[in-house]
Amino acid sequence: MRIFEARDRRFGGYIDDYEMGDLYRHWPGKTITDAENHLFCLLTMATSHLHIDEHHMRTSDSVFDRPVVVGSYVYSLLLGMSVPDMSGRALANLGTTDLRHMAPVYPGDTLYGESTVTEARLSRSRPDAGVLTFETRGLNQDGVVVARYTRSVLLPRRGDNG
């Protein structure tokens, strides 16, 4: 297994650069503020009390004693963190599967991301490109995995470009 620290490469690679098992640790992490969580919820109309009503969460019988960061924001941050290392040169995003939220994220938590290549193959329909599939995990400041998903992108082959 090869391990790549943040910014070993600039803004993504070609399909030829990736091997199954490669681990990319994305950098920097992101401390999530209460204001960001509220703004994301309001912009996307995901205004559940779970995410924006501190009083209700502290006084209700919820499993959480305070608002949790909306999961779609956690996913969006992780996707953004992965772009420079994984999909910066993407010709197309092919899909995301198996998104799981495994532990709560609270305002004030810091989110870190890492991705492992699960497949890197040449495209069957595009001889100038290949399909990169990778699992991205989000970890909080304590190293707890809070979310994960699998994503596939279409990347160019190096060919005469590099």
Tab-separated table of N, CA and C in Angstrom:
chain	number	residue	atom	x	y	z
A	1	MET	N	0.850	-1.177	0.000
A	1	MET	CA	0.000	0.000	0.000
A	1	MET	C	0.893	1.238	0.000
A	2	ARG	N	0.566	2.174	-0.871
A	2	ARG	CA	1.255	3.460	-0.897
A	2	ARG	C	0.403	4.459	-0.126
A	3	ILE	N	1.053	5.326	0.634
A	3	ILE	CA	0.349	6.350	1.399
A	3	ILE	C	0.780	7.709	0.883
A	4	PHE	N	-0.209	8.568	0.609
A	4	PHE	CA	0.061	9.900	0.105
A	4	PHE	C	-0.440	10.923	1.103
A	5	GLU	N	0.455	11.745	1.580
A	5	GLU	CA	0.059	12.830	2.454
A	5	GLU	C	-0.500	13.958	1.595
A	6	ALA	N	-1.121	14.885	2.256
A	6	ALA	CA	-1.776	15.991	1.571
A	6	ALA	C	-0.836	16.690	0.601
A	7	ARG	N	-1.365	16.937	-0.540
A	7	ARG	CA	-0.722	17.741	-1.573
A	7	ARG	C	0.568	17.157	-2.118
A	8	ASP	N	0.704	15.802	-2.119
A	8	ASP	CA	1.829	15.190	-2.819
A	8	ASP	C	1.748	15.531	-4.305
A	9	ARG	N	0.544	15.699	-4.783
A	9	ARG	CA	0.284	16.098	-6.161
A	9	ARG	C	-0.577	17.332	-6.132
A	10	ARG	N	-0.606	18.047	-7.214
A	10	ARG	CA	-1.457	19.228	-7.298
A	10	ARG	C	-2.717	18.905	-8.079
A	11	PHE	N	-3.824	19.049	-7.460
A	11	PHE	CA	-5.159	18.970	-8.032
A	11	PHE	C	-5.430	17.741	-8.888
A	12	GLY	N	-5.348	16.606	-8.257
A	12	GLY	CA	-5.758	15.369	-8.883
A	12	GLY	C	-4.701	14.758	-9.769
A	13	GLY	N	-4.961	13.554	-10.188
A	13	GLY	CA	-4.022	12.840	-11.041
A	13	GLY	C	-4.725	12.271	-12.244
A	14	TYR	N	-3.958	11.541	-13.007
A	14	TYR	CA	-4.481	10.789	-14.144
A	14	TYR	C	-4.785	9.380	-13.659
A	15	ILE	N	-5.609	8.656	-14.372
A	15	ILE	CA	-5.967	7.301	-13.956
A	15	ILE	C	-4.716	6.445	-13.778
A	16	ASP	N	-3.682	6.711	-14.576
A	16	ASP	CA	-2.434	5.934	-14.505
A	16	ASP	C	-1.706	6.116	-13.175
A	17	ASP	N	-2.014	7.162	-12.442
A	17	ASP	CA	-1.312	7.478	-11.199
A	17	ASP	C	-1.824	6.703	-9.992
A	18	TYR	N	-2.966	6.070	-10.096
A	18	TYR	CA	-3.614	5.453	-8.939
A	18	TYR	C	-3.490	3.936	-8.976
A	19	GLU	N	-3.309	3.347	-7.793
A	19	GLU	CA	-3.278	1.899	-7.641
A	19	GLU	C	-4.211	1.493	-6.510
A	20	MET	N	-4.816	0.317	-6.661
A	20	MET	CA	-5.703	-0.190	-5.632
A	20	MET	C	-4.952	-0.241	-4.297
A	21	GLY	N	-5.588	0.251	-3.251
A	21	GLY	CA	-5.010	0.255	-1.916
A	21	GLY	C	-4.325	1.549	-1.538
A	22	ASP	N	-4.066	2.434	-2.511
A	22	ASP	CA	-3.447	3.724	-2.185
A	22	ASP	C	-4.328	4.479	-1.187
A	23	LEU	N	-3.694	5.094	-0.207
A	23	LEU	CA	-4.406	5.877	0.802
A	23	LEU	C	-3.996	7.334	0.673
A	24	TYR	N	-4.991	8.212	0.562
A	24	TYR	CA	-4.757	9.651	0.481
A	24	TYR	C	-5.346	10.302	1.720
A	25	ARG	N	-4.511	11.005	2.447
A	25	ARG	CA	-4.966	11.762	3.614
A	25	ARG	C	-5.158	13.207	3.171
A	26	HIS	N	-6.383	13.646	3.166
A	26	HIS	CA	-6.713	14.973	2.653
A	26	HIS	C	-6.382	16.042	3.697
A	27	TRP	N	-6.008	17.198	3.193
A	27	TRP	CA	-5.595	18.286	4.067
A	27	TRP	C	-6.038	19.591	3.454
A	28	PRO	N	-6.457	20.558	4.213
A	28	PRO	CA	-6.542	20.576	5.676
A	28	PRO	C	-7.864	20.000	6.158
A	29	GLY	N	-7.965	19.833	7.467
A	29	GLY	CA	-9.240	19.505	8.084
A	29	GLY	C	-10.089	20.765	8.170
A	30	LYS	N	-11.310	20.618	8.704
A	30	LYS	CA	-12.225	21.759	8.788
A	30	LYS	C	-12.978	21.694	10.107
A	31	THR	N	-12.838	22.736	10.910
A	31	THR	CA	-13.645	22.858	12.121
A	31	THR	C	-14.980	23.461	11.718
A	32	ILE	N	-16.055	22.772	12.084
A	32	ILE	CA	-17.401	23.159	11.667
A	32	ILE	C	-18.016	24.077	12.714
A	33	THR	N	-18.476	25.220	12.278
A	33	THR	CA	-19.096	26.167	13.203
A	33	THR	C	-20.608	26.004	13.210
A	34	ASP	N	-21.208	26.501	14.275
A	34	ASP	CA	-22.662	26.504	14.387
A	34	ASP	C	-23.283	27.324	13.253
A	35	ALA	N	-22.658	28.455	12.933
A	35	ALA	CA	-23.187	29.327	11.872
A	35	ALA	C	-23.197	28.618	10.527
A	36	GLU	N	-22.138	27.873	10.210
A	36	GLU	CA	-22.095	27.129	8.942
A	36	GLU	C	-23.209	26.092	8.878
A	37	ASN	N	-23.388	25.378	9.980
A	37	ASN	CA	-24.432	24.358	10.027
A	37	ASN	C	-25.807	24.988	9.799
A	38	HIS	N	-26.077	26.100	10.479
A	38	HIS	CA	-27.360	26.788	10.311
A	38	HIS	C	-27.530	27.277	8.875
A	39	LEU	N	-26.501	27.906	8.330
A	39	LEU	CA	-26.591	28.431	6.971
A	39	LEU	C	-26.839	27.321	5.963
A	40	PHE	N	-26.103	26.208	6.082
A	40	PHE	CA	-26.295	25.090	5.162
A	40	PHE	C	-27.720	24.557	5.272
A	41	CYS	N	-28.212	24.410	6.492
A	41	CYS	CA	-29.593	23.933	6.689
A	41	CYS	C	-30.601	24.881	6.051
A	42	LEU	N	-30.417	26.170	6.247
A	42	LEU	CA	-31.361	27.133	5.692
A	42	LEU	C	-31.267	27.198	4.164
A	43	LEU	N	-30.061	27.149	3.622
A	43	LEU	CA	-29.899	27.188	2.164
A	43	LEU	C	-30.513	25.965	1.479
A	44	THR	N	-30.453	24.819	2.139
A	44	THR	CA	-30.946	23.582	1.534
A	44	THR	C	-32.331	23.184	2.050
A	45	MET	N	-32.899	24.007	2.921
A	45	MET	CA	-34.220	23.781	3.503
A	45	MET	C	-34.279	22.512	4.360
A	46	ALA	N	-33.145	22.110	4.885
A	46	ALA	CA	-33.078	20.963	5.790
A	46	ALA	C	-33.162	21.489	7.219
A	47	THR	N	-34.316	22.060	7.563
A	47	THR	CA	-34.454	22.794	8.825
A	47	THR	C	-35.048	21.950	9.952
A	48	SER	N	-34.607	20.733	10.071
A	48	SER	CA	-35.060	19.883	11.167
A	48	SER	C	-34.569	20.427	12.505
A	49	HIS	N	-35.387	20.251	13.526
A	49	HIS	CA	-35.000	20.659	14.879
A	49	HIS	C	-33.693	19.993	15.322
A	50	LEU	N	-33.376	18.830	14.759
A	50	LEU	CA	-32.144	18.127	15.106
A	50	LEU	C	-30.894	18.958	14.818
A	51	HIS	N	-31.024	19.887	13.874
A	51	HIS	CA	-29.862	20.634	13.407
A	51	HIS	C	-29.847	22.107	13.818
A	52	ILE	N	-31.016	22.676	14.150
A	52	ILE	CA	-31.046	24.133	14.343
A	52	ILE	C	-31.695	24.613	15.641
A	53	ASP	N	-32.258	23.721	16.453
A	53	ASP	CA	-32.988	24.152	17.645
A	53	ASP	C	-32.287	23.668	18.917
A	54	GLU	N	-31.373	24.480	19.398
A	54	GLU	CA	-30.576	24.136	20.580
A	54	GLU	C	-31.462	23.873	21.809
A	55	HIS	N	-32.423	24.753	22.061
A	55	HIS	CA	-33.286	24.605	23.241
A	55	HIS	C	-34.051	23.278	23.177
A	56	HIS	N	-34.654	22.994	22.047
A	56	HIS	CA	-35.417	21.755	21.918
A	56	HIS	C	-34.521	20.535	22.157
A	57	MET	N	-33.332	20.548	21.583
A	57	MET	CA	-32.457	19.386	21.719
A	57	MET	C	-32.005	19.192	23.168
A	58	ARG	N	-31.812	20.271	23.897
A	58	ARG	CA	-31.363	20.156	25.298
A	58	ARG	C	-32.503	19.742	26.228
A	59	THR	N	-33.750	19.996	25.831
A	59	THR	CA	-34.882	19.723	26.732
A	59	THR	C	-35.757	18.568	26.263
A	60	SER	N	-35.482	17.993	25.109
A	60	SER	CA	-36.309	16.890	24.607
A	60	SER	C	-35.709	15.548	25.018
A	61	ASP	N	-36.380	14.487	24.615
A	61	ASP	CA	-35.877	13.145	24.919
A	61	ASP	C	-35.096	12.567	23.735
A	62	SER	N	-34.507	13.427	22.920
A	62	SER	CA	-33.702	12.994	21.782
A	62	SER	C	-32.468	12.230	22.255
A	63	VAL	N	-31.936	11.378	21.413
A	63	VAL	CA	-30.698	10.664	21.743
A	63	VAL	C	-29.501	11.620	21.754
A	64	PHE	N	-29.665	12.797	21.158
A	64	PHE	CA	-28.613	13.818	21.160
A	64	PHE	C	-29.013	14.918	22.136
A	65	ASP	N	-28.058	15.437	22.888
A	65	ASP	CA	-28.377	16.476	23.865
A	65	ASP	C	-28.113	17.881	23.333
A	66	ARG	N	-27.744	17.953	22.063
A	66	ARG	CA	-27.496	19.248	21.409
A	66	ARG	C	-27.630	19.050	19.907
A	67	PRO	N	-27.747	20.118	19.133
A	67	PRO	CA	-27.901	19.968	17.692
A	67	PRO	C	-26.703	19.256	17.057
A	68	VAL	N	-27.015	18.442	16.068
A	68	VAL	CA	-25.978	17.761	15.298
A	68	VAL	C	-25.855	18.434	13.936
A	69	VAL	N	-24.660	18.376	13.369
A	69	VAL	CA	-24.425	18.931	12.041
A	69	VAL	C	-25.186	18.074	11.028
A	70	VAL	N	-25.877	18.723	10.114
A	70	VAL	CA	-26.659	18.016	9.106
A	70	VAL	C	-25.725	17.155	8.249
A	71	GLY	N	-26.140	15.918	8.022
A	71	GLY	CA	-25.295	14.944	7.330
A	71	GLY	C	-24.909	15.342	5.923
A	72	SER	N	-25.795	16.043	5.225
A	72	SER	CA	-25.467	16.436	3.851
A	72	SER	C	-24.329	17.452	3.831
A	73	TYR	N	-24.156	18.228	4.898
A	73	TYR	CA	-23.022	19.144	4.979
A	73	TYR	C	-21.732	18.364	5.235
A	74	VAL	N	-21.799	17.378	6.109
A	74	VAL	CA	-20.633	16.525	6.374
A	74	VAL	C	-20.179	15.874	5.073
A	75	TYR	N	-21.136	15.294	4.324
A	75	TYR	CA	-20.807	14.674	3.036
A	75	TYR	C	-20.198	15.693	2.078
A	76	SER	N	-20.789	16.871	1.991
A	76	SER	CA	-20.290	17.896	1.074
A	76	SER	C	-18.865	18.317	1.423
A	77	LEU	N	-18.585	18.472	2.706
A	77	LEU	CA	-17.227	18.825	3.116
A	77	LEU	C	-16.230	17.732	2.736
A	78	LEU	N	-16.590	16.478	2.991
A	78	LEU	CA	-15.689	15.377	2.659
A	78	LEU	C	-15.446	15.293	1.157
A	79	LEU	N	-16.500	15.479	0.380
A	79	LEU	CA	-16.326	15.462	-1.068
A	79	LEU	C	-15.369	16.576	-1.486
A	80	GLY	N	-15.572	17.775	-0.968
A	80	GLY	CA	-14.699	18.891	-1.298
A	80	GLY	C	-13.259	18.648	-0.881
A	81	MET	N	-13.065	18.048	0.299
A	81	MET	CA	-11.711	17.754	0.763
A	81	MET	C	-11.003	16.782	-0.172
A	82	SER	N	-11.764	15.866	-0.782
A	82	SER	CA	-11.158	14.826	-1.615
A	82	SER	C	-10.816	15.300	-3.024
A	83	VAL	N	-11.422	16.375	-3.483
A	83	VAL	CA	-11.236	16.811	-4.876
A	83	VAL	C	-9.773	17.020	-5.256
A	84	PRO	N	-8.977	17.768	-4.491
A	84	PRO	CA	-7.599	17.993	-4.929
A	84	PRO	C	-6.778	16.713	-5.098
A	85	ASP	N	-7.048	15.701	-4.291
A	85	ASP	CA	-6.272	14.459	-4.356
A	85	ASP	C	-6.859	13.426	-5.303
A	86	MET	N	-8.181	13.410	-5.434
A	86	MET	CA	-8.820	12.298	-6.130
A	86	MET	C	-9.446	12.670	-7.471
A	87	SER	N	-10.171	13.754	-7.529
A	87	SER	CA	-10.997	14.004	-8.714
A	87	SER	C	-10.781	15.371	-9.345
A	88	GLY	N	-9.679	16.015	-9.047
A	88	GLY	CA	-9.432	17.344	-9.589
A	88	GLY	C	-9.368	17.386	-11.103
A	89	ARG	N	-8.955	16.299	-11.734
A	89	ARG	CA	-8.889	16.227	-13.198
A	89	ARG	C	-10.089	15.504	-13.806
A	90	ALA	N	-11.109	15.239	-13.015
A	90	ALA	CA	-12.229	14.415	-13.480
A	90	ALA	C	-12.873	14.966	-14.747
A	91	LEU	N	-13.164	14.046	-15.654
A	91	LEU	CA	-13.937	14.355	-16.849
A	91	LEU	C	-15.425	14.271	-16.535
A	92	ALA	N	-15.761	13.444	-15.545
A	92	ALA	CA	-17.154	13.281	-15.122
A	92	ALA	C	-17.184	12.610	-13.753
A	93	ASN	N	-18.178	12.960	-12.959
A	93	ASN	CA	-18.479	12.227	-11.740
A	93	ASN	C	-19.472	11.148	-12.121
A	94	LEU	N	-19.176	9.900	-11.783
A	94	LEU	CA	-20.009	8.781	-12.210
A	94	LEU	C	-21.017	8.347	-11.163
A	95	GLY	N	-20.741	8.631	-9.901
A	95	GLY	CA	-21.732	8.266	-8.895
A	95	GLY	C	-21.148	8.117	-7.512
A	96	THR	N	-22.038	8.178	-6.542
A	96	THR	CA	-21.711	7.987	-5.136
A	96	THR	C	-22.631	6.904	-4.601
A	97	THR	N	-22.060	5.972	-3.840
A	97	THR	CA	-22.853	4.892	-3.260
A	97	THR	C	-22.456	4.700	-1.802
A	98	ASP	N	-23.279	3.955	-1.109
A	98	ASP	CA	-22.972	3.475	0.239
A	98	ASP	C	-22.648	4.572	1.241
A	99	LEU	N	-23.323	5.710	1.142
A	99	LEU	CA	-23.109	6.787	2.110
A	99	LEU	C	-23.679	6.359	3.457
A	100	ARG	N	-22.837	6.415	4.483
A	100	ARG	CA	-23.260	6.059	5.837
A	100	ARG	C	-22.761	7.089	6.820
A	101	HIS	N	-23.642	7.507	7.706
A	101	HIS	CA	-23.267	8.380	8.815
A	101	HIS	C	-23.173	7.482	10.042
A	102	MET	N	-21.983	7.421	10.619
A	102	MET	CA	-21.717	6.417	11.635
A	102	MET	C	-21.630	6.964	13.052
A	103	ALA	N	-21.416	8.254	13.175
A	103	ALA	CA	-21.350	8.896	14.488
A	103	ALA	C	-21.726	10.359	14.301
A	104	PRO	N	-22.296	10.979	15.326
A	104	PRO	CA	-22.703	12.376	15.169
A	104	PRO	C	-21.509	13.318	15.048
A	105	VAL	N	-21.740	14.408	14.325
A	105	VAL	CA	-20.780	15.507	14.237
A	105	VAL	C	-21.481	16.711	14.846
A	106	TYR	N	-20.794	17.393	15.748
A	106	TYR	CA	-21.369	18.547	16.431
A	106	TYR	C	-20.643	19.820	16.010
A	107	PRO	N	-21.350	20.955	16.041
A	107	PRO	CA	-20.632	22.211	15.825
A	107	PRO	C	-19.451	22.286	16.797
A	108	GLY	N	-18.303	22.698	16.299
A	108	GLY	CA	-17.077	22.725	17.090
A	108	GLY	C	-16.167	21.545	16.821
A	109	ASP	N	-16.718	20.470	16.244
A	109	ASP	CA	-15.882	19.327	15.868
A	109	ASP	C	-15.057	19.679	14.631
A	110	THR	N	-13.894	19.041	14.520
A	110	THR	CA	-13.062	19.190	13.337
A	110	THR	C	-13.154	17.916	12.522
A	111	LEU	N	-13.422	18.070	11.233
A	111	LEU	CA	-13.579	16.953	10.312
A	111	LEU	C	-12.318	16.801	9.479
A	112	TYR	N	-11.825	15.575	9.389
A	112	TYR	CA	-10.694	15.227	8.539
A	112	TYR	C	-11.162	14.167	7.554
A	113	GLY	N	-10.533	14.121	6.378
A	113	GLY	CA	-10.931	13.143	5.371
A	113	GLY	C	-9.754	12.343	4.865
A	114	GLU	N	-10.045	11.114	4.475
A	114	GLU	CA	-9.057	10.257	3.826
A	114	GLU	C	-9.780	9.344	2.853
A	115	SER	N	-9.083	8.991	1.772
A	115	SER	CA	-9.684	8.139	0.735
A	115	SER	C	-8.743	6.997	0.390
A	116	THR	N	-9.327	5.824	0.167
A	116	THR	CA	-8.583	4.644	-0.264
A	116	THR	C	-9.085	4.223	-1.634
A	117	VAL	N	-8.154	4.021	-2.555
A	117	VAL	CA	-8.507	3.566	-3.899
A	117	VAL	C	-8.975	2.117	-3.818
A	118	THR	N	-10.181	1.853	-4.314
A	118	THR	CA	-10.702	0.486	-4.337
A	118	THR	C	-10.673	-0.113	-5.738
A	119	GLU	N	-10.567	0.746	-6.768
A	119	GLU	CA	-10.437	0.263	-8.145
A	119	GLU	C	-9.907	1.393	-9.015
A	120	ALA	N	-9.002	1.037	-9.908
A	120	ALA	CA	-8.494	1.974	-10.914
A	120	ALA	C	-8.332	1.164	-12.191
A	121	ARG	N	-9.218	1.420	-13.151
A	121	ARG	CA	-9.203	0.610	-14.373
A	121	ARG	C	-9.423	1.492	-15.588
A	122	LEU	N	-9.025	0.978	-16.739
A	122	LEU	CA	-9.276	1.693	-17.980
A	122	LEU	C	-10.758	1.619	-18.315
A	123	SER	N	-11.257	2.654	-18.937
A	123	SER	CA	-12.657	2.703	-19.343
A	123	SER	C	-12.896	1.734	-20.492
A	124	ARG	N	-14.035	1.074	-20.469
A	124	ARG	CA	-14.399	0.172	-21.558
A	124	ARG	C	-14.871	0.945	-22.794
A	125	SER	N	-15.407	2.141	-22.586
A	125	SER	CA	-15.984	2.900	-23.699
A	125	SER	C	-15.139	4.095	-24.134
A	126	ARG	N	-14.181	4.488	-23.301
A	126	ARG	CA	-13.348	5.662	-23.612
A	126	ARG	C	-11.874	5.276	-23.513
A	127	PRO	N	-11.209	5.039	-24.625
A	127	PRO	CA	-9.804	4.613	-24.561
A	127	PRO	C	-8.861	5.668	-23.995
A	128	ASP	N	-9.308	6.902	-23.925
A	128	ASP	CA	-8.479	7.993	-23.408
A	128	ASP	C	-8.706	8.248	-21.922
A	129	ALA	N	-9.446	7.351	-21.241
A	129	ALA	CA	-9.833	7.618	-19.850
A	129	ALA	C	-9.923	6.322	-19.051
A	130	GLY	N	-10.090	6.491	-17.744
A	130	GLY	CA	-10.263	5.358	-16.857
A	130	GLY	C	-11.203	5.708	-15.717
A	131	VAL	N	-11.652	4.687	-15.024
A	131	VAL	CA	-12.581	4.859	-13.909
A	131	VAL	C	-11.819	4.650	-12.600
A	132	LEU	N	-11.885	5.650	-11.747
A	132	LEU	CA	-11.296	5.581	-10.414
A	132	LEU	C	-12.428	5.473	-9.409
A	133	THR	N	-12.368	4.438	-8.569
A	133	THR	CA	-13.346	4.259	-7.498
A	133	THR	C	-12.595	4.270	-6.177
A	134	PHE	N	-13.152	4.991	-5.202
A	134	PHE	CA	-12.473	5.127	-3.925
A	134	PHE	C	-13.494	5.292	-2.809
A	135	GLU	N	-13.087	4.840	-1.616
A	135	GLU	CA	-13.895	5.029	-0.423
A	135	GLU	C	-13.321	6.203	0.355
A	136	THR	N	-14.175	7.145	0.699
A	136	THR	CA	-13.776	8.287	1.506
A	136	THR	C	-14.366	8.141	2.898
A	137	ARG	N	-13.540	8.414	3.889
A	137	ARG	CA	-13.969	8.361	5.277
A	137	ARG	C	-13.756	9.719	5.915
A	138	GLY	N	-14.693	10.106	6.767
A	138	GLY	CA	-14.558	11.316	7.563
A	138	GLY	C	-14.296	10.930	8.993
A	139	LEU	N	-13.302	11.564	9.586
A	139	LEU	CA	-12.941	11.295	10.976
A	139	LEU	C	-13.008	12.598	11.758
A	140	ASN	N	-13.450	12.502	13.001
A	140	ASN	CA	-13.450	13.711	13.833
A	140	ASN	C	-12.078	13.889	14.477
A	141	GLN	N	-11.951	14.909	15.282
A	141	GLN	CA	-10.677	15.247	15.914
A	141	GLN	C	-10.166	14.150	16.834
A	142	ASP	N	-11.017	13.222	17.231
A	142	ASP	CA	-10.602	12.114	18.089
A	142	ASP	C	-10.296	10.848	17.301
A	143	GLY	N	-10.365	10.939	15.962
A	143	GLY	CA	-10.085	9.779	15.124
A	143	GLY	C	-11.264	8.849	14.932
A	144	VAL	N	-12.451	9.249	15.385
A	144	VAL	CA	-13.655	8.434	15.223
A	144	VAL	C	-14.191	8.613	13.802
A	145	VAL	N	-14.449	7.497	13.112
A	145	VAL	CA	-15.035	7.579	11.769
A	145	VAL	C	-16.493	7.994	11.921
A	146	VAL	N	-16.839	9.138	11.330
A	146	VAL	CA	-18.192	9.672	11.465
A	146	VAL	C	-19.033	9.448	10.209
A	147	ALA	N	-18.377	9.264	9.066
A	147	ALA	CA	-19.102	9.040	7.806
A	147	ALA	C	-18.177	8.361	6.811
A	148	ARG	N	-18.808	7.694	5.833
A	148	ARG	CA	-18.034	7.108	4.736
A	148	ARG	C	-18.941	6.961	3.523
A	149	TYR	N	-18.324	6.933	2.369
A	149	TYR	CA	-19.055	6.710	1.122
A	149	TYR	C	-18.073	6.241	0.063
A	150	THR	N	-18.605	5.717	-1.035
A	150	THR	CA	-17.801	5.300	-2.181
A	150	THR	C	-18.181	6.177	-3.358
A	151	ARG	N	-17.172	6.616	-4.108
A	151	ARG	CA	-17.407	7.494	-5.257
A	151	ARG	C	-16.587	7.004	-6.434
A	152	SER	N	-17.134	7.177	-7.633
A	152	SER	CA	-16.431	6.841	-8.878
A	152	SER	C	-16.391	8.059	-9.777
A	153	VAL	N	-15.222	8.259	-10.408
A	153	VAL	CA	-15.035	9.374	-11.333
A	153	VAL	C	-14.330	8.870	-12.583
A	154	LEU	N	-14.537	9.578	-13.678
A	154	LEU	CA	-13.854	9.291	-14.933
A	154	LEU	C	-12.669	10.243	-15.039
A	155	LEU	N	-11.466	9.666	-15.136
A	155	LEU	CA	-10.235	10.464	-15.219
A	155	LEU	C	-9.555	10.250	-16.556
A	156	PRO	N	-8.844	11.254	-17.040
A	156	PRO	CA	-8.084	11.060	-18.279
A	156	PRO	C	-6.880	10.145	-18.040
A	157	ARG	N	-6.444	9.485	-19.111
A	157	ARG	CA	-5.178	8.757	-19.071
A	157	ARG	C	-4.060	9.759	-19.263
A	158	ARG	N	-2.892	9.429	-18.750
A	158	ARG	CA	-1.758	10.330	-18.865
A	158	ARG	C	-1.399	10.539	-20.334
A	159	GLY	N	-1.253	9.492	-21.122
A	159	GLY	CA	-0.957	9.617	-22.547
A	159	GLY	C	0.156	10.608	-22.822
A	160	ASP	N	-0.063	11.515	-23.731
A	160	ASP	CA	0.917	12.530	-24.106
A	160	ASP	C	0.810	13.755	-23.232
A	161	ASN	N	-0.080	13.743	-22.245
A	161	ASN	CA	-0.310	14.932	-21.412
A	161	ASN	C	0.730	15.103	-20.328
A	162	GLY	N	1.471	14.086	-19.987
A	162	GLY	CA	2.398	14.230	-18.875
A	162	GLY	C	3.651	13.589	-19.194
